[in-house]
CSV table of N, CA and C and ligand atoms in Angstrom, one decimal:
chain,number,residue,atom,x,y,z
A,337,MET,N,-85.3,81.7,4.3
A,337,MET,CA,-84.8,80.6,3.9
A,337,MET,C,-83.3,81.3,3.7
A,338,LYS,N,-82.9,79.7,4.0
A,338,LYS,CA,-81.2,79.1,3.8
A,338,LYS,C,-81.0,79.0,2.5
A,339,LEU,N,-79.7,79.6,1.6
A,339,LEU,CA,-79.7,79.5,0.9
A,339,LEU,C,-78.3,79.1,0.6
A,340,ASN,N,-78.4,77.4,0.0
A,340,ASN,CA,-77.7,76.3,-0.1
A,340,ASN,C,-77.6,76.2,-2.0
A,341,ARG,N,-76.4,75.6,-2.1
A,341,ARG,CA,-75.9,75.5,-3.3
A,341,ARG,C,-77.0,74.8,-4.2
A,342,ARG,N,-78.3,74.0,-3.7
A,342,ARG,CA,-79.0,73.4,-4.6
A,342,ARG,C,-79.8,74.9,-4.8
A,343,ASN,N,-81.0,75.4,-3.8
A,343,ASN,CA,-81.4,77.0,-3.8
A,343,ASN,C,-80.4,77.6,-4.5
A,344,PHE,N,-79.8,78.1,-4.7
A,344,PHE,CA,-79.1,78.9,-5.5
A,344,PHE,C,-79.3,78.7,-7.0
A,345,LEU,N,-78.9,77.3,-7.4
A,345,LEU,CA,-78.5,77.0,-9.3
A,345,LEU,C,-80.6,77.1,-9.0
A,346,LYS,N,-81.0,76.5,-8.4
A,346,LYS,CA,-82.8,76.6,-8.7
A,346,LYS,C,-82.9,77.8,-9.2
A,347,THR,N,-82.5,78.8,-8.3
A,347,THR,CA,-83.1,80.5,-8.2
A,347,THR,C,-82.4,80.5,-9.8
A,348,ILE,N,-81.0,80.7,-10.0
A,348,ILE,CA,-80.5,80.7,-10.6
A,348,ILE,C,-80.9,80.2,-12.3
A,349,GLY,N,-81.8,79.3,-12.4
A,349,GLY,CA,-82.1,78.4,-13.6
A,349,GLY,C,-83.7,79.2,-13.5
A,350,ILE,N,-84.6,79.6,-12.9
A,350,ILE,CA,-85.9,80.0,-12.9
A,350,ILE,C,-85.7,81.6,-13.2
A,351,GLY,N,-85.1,81.8,-12.9
A,351,GLY,CA,-84.5,83.8,-13.1
A,351,GLY,C,-83.8,83.4,-14.7
A,352,SER,N,-83.1,82.7,-15.1
A,352,SER,CA,-82.7,82.5,-16.3
A,352,SER,C,-83.9,81.8,-17.5
A,353,LEU,N,-84.7,81.5,-16.8
A,353,LEU,CA,-85.9,80.7,-17.5
A,353,LEU,C,-86.8,82.3,-17.9
A,354,LEU,N,-86.8,82.6,-17.2
A,354,LEU,CA,-87.8,84.0,-17.0
A,354,LEU,C,-87.1,85.3,-17.8
A,355,VAL,N,-86.2,85.5,-17.7
A,355,VAL,CA,-85.0,86.7,-18.6
A,355,VAL,C,-85.4,85.8,-20.4
A,356,GLY,N,-85.5,84.4,-20.3
A,356,GLY,CA,-86.2,84.0,-21.6
A,356,GLY,C,-86.7,84.5,-22.4
A,357,LEU,N,-87.7,83.7,-21.4
A,357,LEU,CA,-89.4,84.4,-21.6
A,357,LEU,C,-89.6,85.4,-22.2
A,358,VAL,N,-89.4,86.6,-20.8
A,358,VAL,CA,-89.5,87.7,-21.2
A,358,VAL,C,-88.8,88.1,-22.6
A,359,GLY,N,-87.3,88.0,-22.7
A,359,GLY,CA,-87.2,88.4,-24.0
A,359,GLY,C,-87.9,87.4,-25.5
A,360,GLN,N,-88.1,86.4,-25.7
A,360,GLN,CA,-88.6,86.3,-26.7
A,360,GLN,C,-90.3,86.7,-26.6
A,361,LEU,N,-91.0,86.8,-25.5
A,361,LEU,CA,-92.4,88.0,-25.4
A,361,LEU,C,-92.1,89.2,-26.1
A,362,TYR,N,-90.8,90.1,-25.9
A,362,TYR,CA,-90.3,90.9,-26.5
A,362,TYR,C,-90.4,90.9,-28.1
A,363,THR,N,-89.9,90.2,-28.4
A,363,THR,CA,-89.0,89.7,-29.5
A,363,THR,C,-91.1,89.7,-30.3
A,364,TRP,N,-91.1,89.3,-30.2
A,364,TRP,CA,-92.8,88.3,-30.5
A,364,TRP,C,-93.8,89.6,-30.9
A,365,ILE,N,-93.4,90.2,-29.8
A,365,ILE,CA,-94.7,91.9,-29.9
A,365,ILE,C,-93.7,92.8,-31.3
A,366,ARG,N,-92.2,93.0,-30.7
A,366,ARG,CA,-91.7,94.2,-31.5
A,366,ARG,C,-91.9,93.3,-32.8
A,367,SER,N,-92.2,91.9,-33.5
A,367,SER,CA,-92.1,91.5,-34.6
A,367,SER,C,-93.5,92.3,-35.0
A,368,LEU,N,-94.2,92.3,-34.4
A,368,LEU,CA,-95.8,93.1,-35.0
A,368,LEU,C,-95.8,94.1,-35.5
A,369,PHE,N,-94.9,95.2,-35.0
A,369,PHE,CA,-94.6,96.5,-35.6
A,369,PHE,C,-93.2,96.6,-36.1
A,370,PRO,N,-92.9,96.2,-37.3
A,370,PRO,CA,-91.9,96.2,-38.1
A,370,PRO,C,-91.5,98.1,-38.4
A,371,ASN,N,-90.1,97.6,-38.4
A,371,ASN,CA,-89.6,98.9,-39.0
A,371,ASN,C,-89.2,99.6,-40.5
A,372,VAL,N,-90.2,99.1,-41.0
A,372,VAL,CA,-90.5,99.0,-42.2
A,372,VAL,C,-92.1,100.2,-42.9
A,373,SER,N,-92.6,101.2,-44.0
A,373,SER,CA,-92.9,101.9,-44.1
A,373,SER,C,-93.9,101.0,-45.4
A,374,TYR,N,-95.3,101.2,-45.1
A,374,TYR,CA,-96.0,100.5,-46.0
A,374,TYR,C,-96.3,101.0,-46.9
A,375,GLU,N,-96.2,102.6,-47.1
A,375,GLU,CA,-96.7,103.3,-47.9
A,375,GLU,C,-95.6,103.3,-48.9
A,376,SER,N,-96.9,103.0,-50.0
A,376,SER,CA,-96.2,103.1,-51.6
A,376,SER,C,-95.2,104.2,-52.0
A,377,VAL,N,-94.8,104.4,-52.8
A,377,VAL,CA,-93.5,105.4,-53.2
A,377,VAL,C,-94.2,106.2,-54.2
A,378,ARG,N,-94.4,107.3,-54.0
A,378,ARG,CA,-95.8,108.1,-54.8
A,378,ARG,C,-94.6,109.0,-56.1
A,379,ARG,N,-93.6,109.5,-55.4
A,379,ARG,CA,-92.6,110.4,-55.5
A,379,ARG,C,-91.2,110.0,-56.2
A,380,VAL,N,-90.4,110.1,-57.5
A,380,VAL,CA,-89.0,110.0,-57.6
A,380,VAL,C,-88.6,110.8,-58.1
A,381,LYS,N,-87.2,111.2,-57.4
A,381,LYS,CA,-86.1,111.9,-58.4
A,381,LYS,C,-85.4,110.9,-59.2
A,382,LEU,N,-85.0,111.2,-60.3
A,382,LEU,CA,-84.2,110.6,-61.0
A,382,LEU,C,-82.5,110.8,-61.1
A,383,ASP,N,-82.1,112.0,-62.4
A,383,ASP,CA,-81.0,112.2,-62.6
A,383,ASP,C,-81.4,113.4,-63.5
A,384,GLU,N,-80.3,113.6,-63.9
A,384,GLU,CA,-80.2,114.9,-65.1
A,384,GLU,C,-80.7,114.7,-65.9
A,385,PRO,N,-81.7,115.4,-66.6
A,385,PRO,CA,-81.8,115.3,-68.1
A,385,PRO,C,-81.2,113.9,-68.7
A,386,ASP,N,-79.9,115.0,-69.1
A,386,ASP,CA,-79.2,114.5,-69.7
A,386,ASP,C,-78.2,113.4,-69.5
A,387,LYS,N,-79.0,113.1,-68.0
A,387,LYS,CA,-77.9,111.5,-68.1
A,387,LYS,C,-79.0,110.3,-68.4
A,388,ILE,N,-80.8,110.4,-68.2
A,388,ILE,CA,-81.3,109.7,-68.6
A,388,ILE,C,-81.0,109.5,-70.4
A,389,PRO,N,-81.3,107.9,-70.0
A,389,PRO,CA,-80.8,107.2,-71.5
A,389,PRO,C,-81.8,107.6,-72.3
A,390,ASP,N,-81.8,107.4,-74.0
A,390,ASP,CA,-82.5,107.5,-75.0
A,390,ASP,C,-83.2,106.4,-74.8
A,391,GLY,N,-84.8,106.3,-75.2
A,391,GLY,CA,-85.7,105.0,-75.5
A,391,GLY,C,-86.4,105.2,-74.0
A,392,VAL,N,-86.7,103.8,-73.2
A,392,VAL,CA,-87.8,103.7,-72.4
A,392,VAL,C,-86.7,103.0,-71.5
A,393,THR,N,-87.2,103.3,-70.1
A,393,THR,CA,-86.3,103.2,-69.1
A,393,THR,C,-87.9,102.3,-68.0
A,394,PHE,N,-87.1,100.9,-67.3
A,394,PHE,CA,-88.0,101.0,-66.3
A,394,PHE,C,-88.2,101.7,-65.0
A,395,ILE,N,-89.1,102.3,-64.2
A,395,ILE,CA,-88.1,103.0,-62.9
A,395,ILE,C,-89.2,102.2,-61.9
A,396,ASP,N,-88.4,101.2,-61.9
A,396,ASP,CA,-89.4,100.5,-60.1
A,396,ASP,C,-89.8,100.7,-59.4
A,397,ASP,N,-89.2,101.4,-58.2
A,397,ASP,CA,-90.3,102.4,-57.3
A,397,ASP,C,-90.9,103.1,-57.2
A,398,ILE,N,-91.8,103.4,-58.6
A,398,ILE,CA,-92.8,104.0,-58.5
A,398,ILE,C,-93.8,102.9,-60.0
A,399,LYS,N,-93.3,101.8,-60.2
A,399,LYS,CA,-93.8,101.2,-61.4
A,399,LYS,C,-94.5,101.9,-62.4
A,400,ALA,N,-93.4,102.8,-63.0
A,400,ALA,CA,-93.3,103.6,-64.0
A,400,ALA,C,-92.3,103.6,-65.3
A,401,TYR,N,-92.7,104.0,-66.2
A,401,TYR,CA,-92.1,104.0,-67.5
A,401,TYR,C,-91.7,105.4,-68.3
A,402,ILE,N,-90.5,106.0,-68.2
A,402,ILE,CA,-90.2,107.0,-68.4
A,402,ILE,C,-89.6,106.5,-69.9
A,403,PHE,N,-90.0,107.7,-70.6
A,403,PHE,CA,-89.6,107.5,-72.1
A,403,PHE,C,-88.3,109.3,-72.3
A,404,ARG,N,-87.8,108.5,-73.5
A,404,ARG,CA,-86.7,109.5,-73.7
A,404,ARG,C,-86.5,110.3,-74.7
A,405,GLU,N,-86.7,111.0,-75.7
A,405,GLU,CA,-87.1,111.4,-76.7
A,405,GLU,C,-86.4,112.2,-77.6
A,406,GLY,N,-84.9,112.6,-77.3
A,406,GLY,CA,-84.4,113.6,-76.8
A,406,GLY,C,-84.5,114.3,-75.8
A,407,LYS,N,-84.8,116.0,-76.5
A,407,LYS,CA,-85.0,116.7,-75.6
A,407,LYS,C,-86.5,116.7,-74.6
A,408,THR,N,-87.5,115.9,-75.2
A,408,THR,CA,-88.6,115.5,-74.1
A,408,THR,C,-88.4,113.5,-73.2
A,409,PHE,N,-89.3,114.2,-72.5
A,409,PHE,CA,-89.2,113.1,-71.7
A,409,PHE,C,-91.1,112.9,-71.3
A,410,TYR,N,-91.4,112.1,-71.6
A,410,TYR,CA,-93.0,111.5,-70.8
A,410,TYR,C,-92.6,109.8,-70.0
A,411,ALA,N,-93.6,109.9,-69.2
A,411,ALA,CA,-93.6,108.5,-68.4
A,411,ALA,C,-95.4,108.3,-68.2
A,412,ILE,N,-95.0,107.4,-68.6
A,412,ILE,CA,-96.3,106.0,-68.4
A,412,ILE,C,-96.6,105.0,-67.4
A,413,SER,N,-97.5,104.9,-66.2
A,413,SER,CA,-97.8,103.9,-65.1
A,413,SER,C,-97.7,102.8,-65.6
A,414,ALA,N,-97.3,101.8,-65.2
A,414,ALA,CA,-97.2,100.5,-65.4
A,414,ALA,C,-98.2,99.8,-64.7
A,415,VAL,N,-98.7,100.2,-63.7
A,415,VAL,CA,-99.9,99.5,-63.1
A,415,VAL,C,-101.5,99.6,-63.9
A,416,CYS,N,-101.4,98.2,-64.4
A,416,CYS,CA,-102.5,97.8,-64.6
A,416,CYS,C,-103.8,98.5,-64.5
A,417,THR,N,-104.8,98.9,-64.9
A,417,THR,CA,-106.0,99.5,-64.4
A,417,THR,C,-106.9,98.4,-64.3
A,418,HIS,N,-106.8,97.3,-64.5
A,418,HIS,CA,-107.8,96.0,-64.3
A,418,HIS,C,-107.4,95.9,-62.8
A,419,LEU,N,-106.5,94.9,-62.1
A,419,LEU,CA,-106.4,94.9,-61.0
A,419,LEU,C,-105.1,95.3,-60.6
A,420,GLY,N,-104.4,95.7,-61.4
A,420,GLY,CA,-103.1,96.4,-60.5
A,420,GLY,C,-101.9,95.8,-61.1
A,421,CYS,N,-101.9,94.7,-61.5
A,421,CYS,CA,-100.6,93.6,-62.1
A,421,CYS,C,-99.2,94.9,-62.8
A,422,THR,N,-97.7,94.6,-63.1
A,422,THR,CA,-97.5,95.6,-63.6
A,422,THR,C,-97.3,95.0,-64.9
A,423,VAL,N,-97.6,96.2,-65.7
A,423,VAL,CA,-97.3,95.4,-67.2
A,423,VAL,C,-96.0,95.3,-67.8
A,424,LYS,N,-96.0,94.6,-69.0
A,424,LYS,CA,-94.8,94.3,-69.2
A,424,LYS,C,-94.8,95.4,-71.0
A,425,TYR,N,-93.4,96.0,-70.7
A,425,TYR,CA,-93.1,97.0,-72.4
A,425,TYR,C,-92.7,95.6,-73.0
A,426,VAL,N,-93.6,95.3,-74.6
A,426,VAL,CA,-93.6,95.1,-75.1
A,426,VAL,C,-92.9,95.5,-77.0
A,427,GLY,N,-91.8,95.2,-77.1
A,427,GLY,CA,-91.3,96.5,-79.0
A,427,GLY,C,-91.8,95.0,-79.7
A,428,LEU,N,-92.3,96.1,-80.7
A,428,LEU,CA,-92.7,95.4,-82.0
A,428,LEU,C,-92.1,95.4,-83.4
A,429,SER,N,-91.8,93.8,-83.6
A,429,SER,CA,-90.9,94.0,-84.3
A,429,SER,C,-91.4,94.5,-85.5
A,430,LYS,N,-92.7,95.1,-85.4
A,430,LYS,CA,-92.6,95.6,-86.9
A,430,LYS,C,-94.0,96.6,-86.4
A,431,PRO,N,-93.8,98.0,-86.7
A,431,PRO,CA,-94.5,99.2,-86.1
A,431,PRO,C,-96.1,98.8,-86.8
A,432,LYS,N,-97.3,99.4,-86.1
A,432,LYS,CA,-98.6,98.7,-87.1
A,432,LYS,C,-99.3,100.3,-86.6
A,433,ILE,N,-100.3,100.1,-87.7
A,433,ILE,CA,-100.9,101.4,-87.6
A,433,ILE,C,-102.2,100.9,-86.8
A,434,VAL,N,-102.3,101.5,-85.8
A,434,VAL,CA,-104.0,101.5,-85.2
A,434,VAL,C,-104.8,103.2,-85.4
A,435,LYS,N,-105.8,102.8,-85.0
A,435,LYS,CA,-106.9,103.9,-84.7
A,435,LYS,C,-107.0,104.1,-83.2
A,436,ILE,N,-106.5,105.2,-83.5
A,436,ILE,CA,-106.7,106.1,-81.7
A,436,ILE,C,-107.5,107.2,-81.0
A,437,GLY,N,-108.4,106.5,-80.7
A,437,GLY,CA,-109.4,107.9,-80.7
A,437,GLY,C,-109.7,109.1,-82.2
A,438,GLY,N,-110.2,107.7,-82.8
A,438,GLY,CA,-110.4,108.5,-84.3
A,438,GLY,C,-109.3,108.7,-85.4
A,439,LYS,N,-108.4,108.7,-85.1
A,439,LYS,CA,-106.8,108.7,-85.6
A,439,LYS,C,-106.4,107.8,-85.9
A,440,GLU,N,-105.2,107.9,-87.2
A,440,GLU,CA,-104.1,107.0,-87.1
A,440,GLU,C,-103.1,107.1,-86.4
A,441,VAL,N,-103.2,106.0,-85.7
A,441,VAL,CA,-101.1,106.4,-85.0
A,441,VAL,C,-100.5,105.0,-85.3
A,442,GLU,N,-99.4,105.1,-85.4
A,442,GLU,CA,-98.0,104.2,-85.9
A,442,GLU,C,-97.4,104.0,-84.2
A,443,VAL,N,-97.5,102.4,-84.0
A,443,VAL,CA,-97.3,101.9,-82.8
A,443,VAL,C,-96.2,101.5,-83.0
A,444,LYS,N,-95.1,101.7,-81.9
A,444,LYS,CA,-93.8,100.6,-81.9
A,444,LYS,C,-93.9,99.3,-81.1
A,445,TRP,N,-94.6,100.3,-79.8
A,445,TRP,CA,-94.7,99.2,-78.8
A,445,TRP,C,-95.8,99.5,-78.0
A,446,GLU,N,-95.8,98.3,-77.2
A,446,GLU,CA,-97.2,98.2,-76.4
A,446,GLU,C,-97.0,97.7,-75.2
A,447,PHE,N,-98.1,97.7,-74.3
A,447,PHE,CA,-97.7,96.7,-72.9
A,447,PHE,C,-98.7,95.6,-72.7
A,448,HIS,N,-98.0,94.9,-72.2
A,448,HIS,CA,-99.4,93.6,-71.9
A,448,HIS,C,-99.4,93.1,-70.6
A,449,CYS,N,-100.2,93.0,-69.9
A,449,CYS,CA,-100.6,92.6,-68.7
A,449,CYS,C,-100.8,91.2,-68.3
A,450,PRO,N,-99.6,90.6,-67.7
A,450,PRO,CA,-99.4,89.3,-67.4
A,450,PRO,C,-100.6,88.6,-66.9
A,451,CYS,N,-101.5,89.6,-66.3
A,451,CYS,CA,-102.1,88.1,-65.2
A,451,CYS,C,-103.3,88.1,-65.6
A,452,HIS,N,-104.0,89.3,-66.6
A,452,HIS,CA,-105.6,88.4,-67.1
A,452,HIS,C,-105.3,88.8,-68.9
A,453,GLY,N,-104.0,89.1,-69.4
A,453,GLY,CA,-104.2,89.9,-70.7
A,453,GLY,C,-104.7,90.9,-71.1
A,454,SER,N,-104.8,91.9,-70.5
A,454,SER,CA,-104.9,93.3,-70.8
A,454,SER,C,-103.9,93.5,-71.6
A,455,LYS,N,-104.4,94.8,-73.0
A,455,LYS,CA,-103.5,95.0,-73.8
A,455,LYS,C,-102.9,96.0,-74.2
A,456,PHE,N,-102.2,97.3,-74.1
A,456,PHE,CA,-102.6,98.1,-74.0
A,456,PHE,C,-101.2,99.6,-75.3
A,457,TYR,N,-102.3,100.2,-76.2
A,457,TYR,CA,-100.9,100.4,-77.2
A,457,TYR,C,-99.9,101.2,-76.2
A,458,GLY,N,-99.1,101.8,-77.5
A,458,GLY,CA,-98.2,102.4,-76.1
A,458,GLY,C,-97.8,103.9,-76.1
A,459,ASP,N,-99.6,104.5,-76.2
A,459,ASP,CA,-99.4,105.6,-75.2
A,459,ASP,C,-100.6,105.1,-73.9
A,460,GLY,N,-101.0,103.9,-73.7
A,460,GLY,CA,-101.6,103.3,-72.8
A,460,GLY,C,-102.8,103.2,-73.1
A,461,THR,N,-103.5,103.7,-74.2
A,461,THR,CA,-104.5,103.5,-75.1
A,461,THR,C,-104.9,101.6,-74.6
A,462,ASN,N,-106.1,100.9,-73.7
A,462,ASN,CA,-106.4,100.0,-73.4
A,462,ASN,C,-107.6,99.5,-75.0
A,463,TYR,N,-106.5,98.4,-75.6
A,463,TYR,CA,-107.7,97.8,-76.1
A,463,TYR,C,-108.0,96.2,-76.5
A,464,ALA,N,-107.7,95.5,-75.5
A,464,ALA,CA,-107.8,94.1,-75.2
A,464,ALA,C,-108.0,93.9,-73.6
A,465,GLY,N,-108.7,92.7,-73.9
A,465,GLY,CA,-108.8,92.1,-72.0
A,465,GLY,C,-109.7,93.4,-71.0
A,466,PRO,N,-110.2,92.6,-69.4
A,466,PRO,CA,-110.5,93.3,-69.1
A,466,PRO,C,-109.8,94.9,-68.5
A,467,ALA,N,-109.2,95.6,-69.2
A,467,ALA,CA,-109.0,96.3,-68.2
A,467,ALA,C,-109.7,97.5,-69.0
A,468,PRO,N,-110.3,98.4,-67.8
A,468,PRO,CA,-111.3,99.3,-68.3
A,468,PRO,C,-111.4,100.4,-68.5
A,469,ARG,N,-109.9,100.6,-68.4
A,469,ARG,CA,-109.1,102.2,-68.9
A,469,ARG,C,-108.2,102.4,-69.0
A,470,PRO,N,-107.4,103.6,-70.1
A,470,PRO,CA,-105.5,103.3,-70.4
A,470,PRO,C,-105.3,103.6,-68.7
A,471,LEU,N,-103.4,103.6,-69.3
A,471,LEU,CA,-102.8,103.6,-67.9
A,471,LEU,C,-102.9,104.6,-67.9
A,472,ASP,N,-102.4,105.3,-66.6
A,472,ASP,CA,-102.4,106.7,-66.5
A,472,ASP,C,-100.7,107.3,-66.8
A,473,TRP,N,-101.0,108.5,-67.1
A,473,TRP,CA,-99.9,109.1,-67.5
A,473,TRP,C,-99.1,109.6,-66.2
A,474,VAL,N,-97.8,109.8,-65.9
A,474,VAL,CA,-97.3,110.5,-64.9
A,474,VAL,C,-96.5,111.9,-65.0
A,475,LYS,N,-96.8,112.6,-64.2
A,475,LYS,CA,-96.7,113.9,-64.2
A,475,LYS,C,-94.4,113.6,-63.9
A,476,VAL,N,-94.1,114.4,-65.3
A,476,VAL,CA,-92.4,114.8,-65.3
A,476,VAL,C,-92.1,115.8,-65.2
A,477,GLU,N,-91.7,116.5,-64.2
A,477,GLU,CA,-91.4,117.0,-64.1
A,477,GLU,C,-89.7,117.7,-63.6
A,478,ILE,N,-89.1,118.9,-63.7
A,478,ILE,CA,-87.4,119.4,-63.3
A,478,ILE,C,-87.7,120.3,-62.2
A,479,SER,N,-87.0,119.5,-60.8
A,479,SER,CA,-86.8,119.6,-59.6
A,479,SER,C,-86.2,121.2,-59.4
A,480,PRO,N,-86.7,122.3,-59.0
A,480,PRO,CA,-86.2,123.6,-59.1
A,480,PRO,C,-84.9,123.2,-57.9
A,481,GLU,N,-84.4,122.5,-57.5
A,481,GLU,CA,-83.5,122.7,-56.4
A,481,GLU,C,-82.1,122.2,-57.1
A,482,ASP,N,-82.5,121.1,-58.1
A,482,ASP,CA,-80.9,120.6,-58.2
A,482,ASP,C,-81.0,120.2,-60.1
A,483,GLY,N,-82.1,120.0,-60.4
A,483,GLY,CA,-82.8,120.7,-61.6
A,483,GLY,C,-82.5,118.7,-62.6
A,484,LYS,N,-82.8,117.7,-61.6
A,484,LYS,CA,-83.2,116.9,-62.0
A,484,LYS,C,-84.6,116.2,-61.8
A,485,LEU,N,-84.6,114.9,-62.6
A,485,LEU,CA,-86.2,115.1,-63.4
A,485,LEU,C,-86.6,114.3,-62.5
A,486,VAL,N,-88.1,114.4,-62.1
A,486,VAL,CA,-89.2,113.9,-60.9
A,486,VAL,C,-90.0,113.4,-61.6
A,487,LEU,N,-90.2,112.2,-61.1
A,487,LEU,CA,-91.8,111.6,-61.7
A,487,LEU,C,-92.6,111.8,-60.2
A,488,ASP,N,-94.0,112.2,-60.4
A,488,ASP,CA,-94.6,112.3,-59.5
A,488,ASP,C,-95.9,111.5,-59.0
A,489,LEU,N,-96.9,110.6,-59.0
A,489,LEU,CA,-98.4,110.1,-59.5
A,489,LEU,C,-99.2,110.6,-58.5
A,490,ASN,N,-98.4,111.5,-58.1
A,490,ASN,CA,-99.7,112.0,-56.5
A,490,ASN,C,-100.2,113.4,-57.9
A,491,LYS,N,-99.5,113.8,-58.6
A,491,LYS,CA,-100.2,114.7,-60.2
A,491,LYS,C,-100.9,114.4,-61.4
A,492,THR,N,-101.6,113.9,-61.9
A,492,THR,CA,-102.5,112.9,-62.6
A,492,THR,C,-102.2,114.3,-63.8
A,493,VAL,N,-102.2,113.7,-65.2
A,493,VAL,CA,-101.6,114.7,-66.0
A,493,VAL,C,-102.4,113.7,-67.4
A,494,PRO,N,-102.6,114.9,-68.2
A,494,PRO,CA,-103.4,113.9,-69.6
A,494,PRO,C,-102.7,113.0,-70.4
A,495,GLN,N,-103.1,112.3,-70.8
A,495,GLN,CA,-102.7,111.3,-71.8
A,495,GLN,C,-101.7,112.6,-73.1
A,496,ASN,N,-100.9,112.2,-73.1
A,496,ASN,CA,-99.4,112.6,-74.2
A,496,ASN,C,-99.1,113.9,-73.3
A,497,TYR,N,-98.9,113.9,-72.0
A,497,TYR,CA,-98.1,115.8,-71.7
A,497,TYR,C,-96.7,115.0,-71.5
A,498,LYS,N,-95.8,116.2,-72.2
A,498,LYS,CA,-94.5,115.5,-72.4
A,498,LYS,C,-94.0,117.0,-72.0
A,499,LEU,N,-92.7,116.5,-71.1
A,499,LEU,CA,-91.9,117.6,-70.8
A,499,LEU,C,-90.6,118.1,-71.7
A,500,THR,N,-90.4,118.9,-72.3
A,500,THR,CA,-89.5,119.3,-73.1
A,500,THR,C,-88.4,119.9,-72.2
A,501,VAL,N,-86.9,120.1,-72.6
A,501,VAL,CA,-86.2,120.1,-71.7
A,501,VAL,C,-85.1,121.5,-72.6
B,1461,FES,S1,-104.8,92.7,-64.0
B,1461,FES,FE1,-103.6,93.0,-65.7
B,1461,FES,S2,-105.6,92.6,-67.0
B,1461,FES,FE2,-106.5,92.0,-64.7
């Protein structure tokens, strides 16, 4: 075949079209396998204990609240035990006395679920709405490598598990 100007331009055009189509195809196939991990975070390392603020702090990475009361630390999962929405910490304007497990307890805050209205006392005990059980307590420990606080959802702990440092 003689390659005249018309055939040359036609060949370049078809070649460019094919390269473009292959590029599009590659991009589309690549988009099916994104470079992200969908594994949920189960363990986070925070800061040294004395750098954690007193009171309550929400740890977004693992959806948990960590509480500091002086040298004592504990953490409660913010994952609602109904269908997994994130419960909100609600400070009470006036503490109230409630019965939990037959004992009278003073409650200064609660957790409310925005999805279907479940409510939990400050220790995670469910008392209203469809949630079938209390919020989980999250293991709090000190990292042996650097002394920082670690929250680990992989290790279940009983309600009222607290770490004093
Ligand atoms: S997910 Fe919390 S009440 Fe339904």
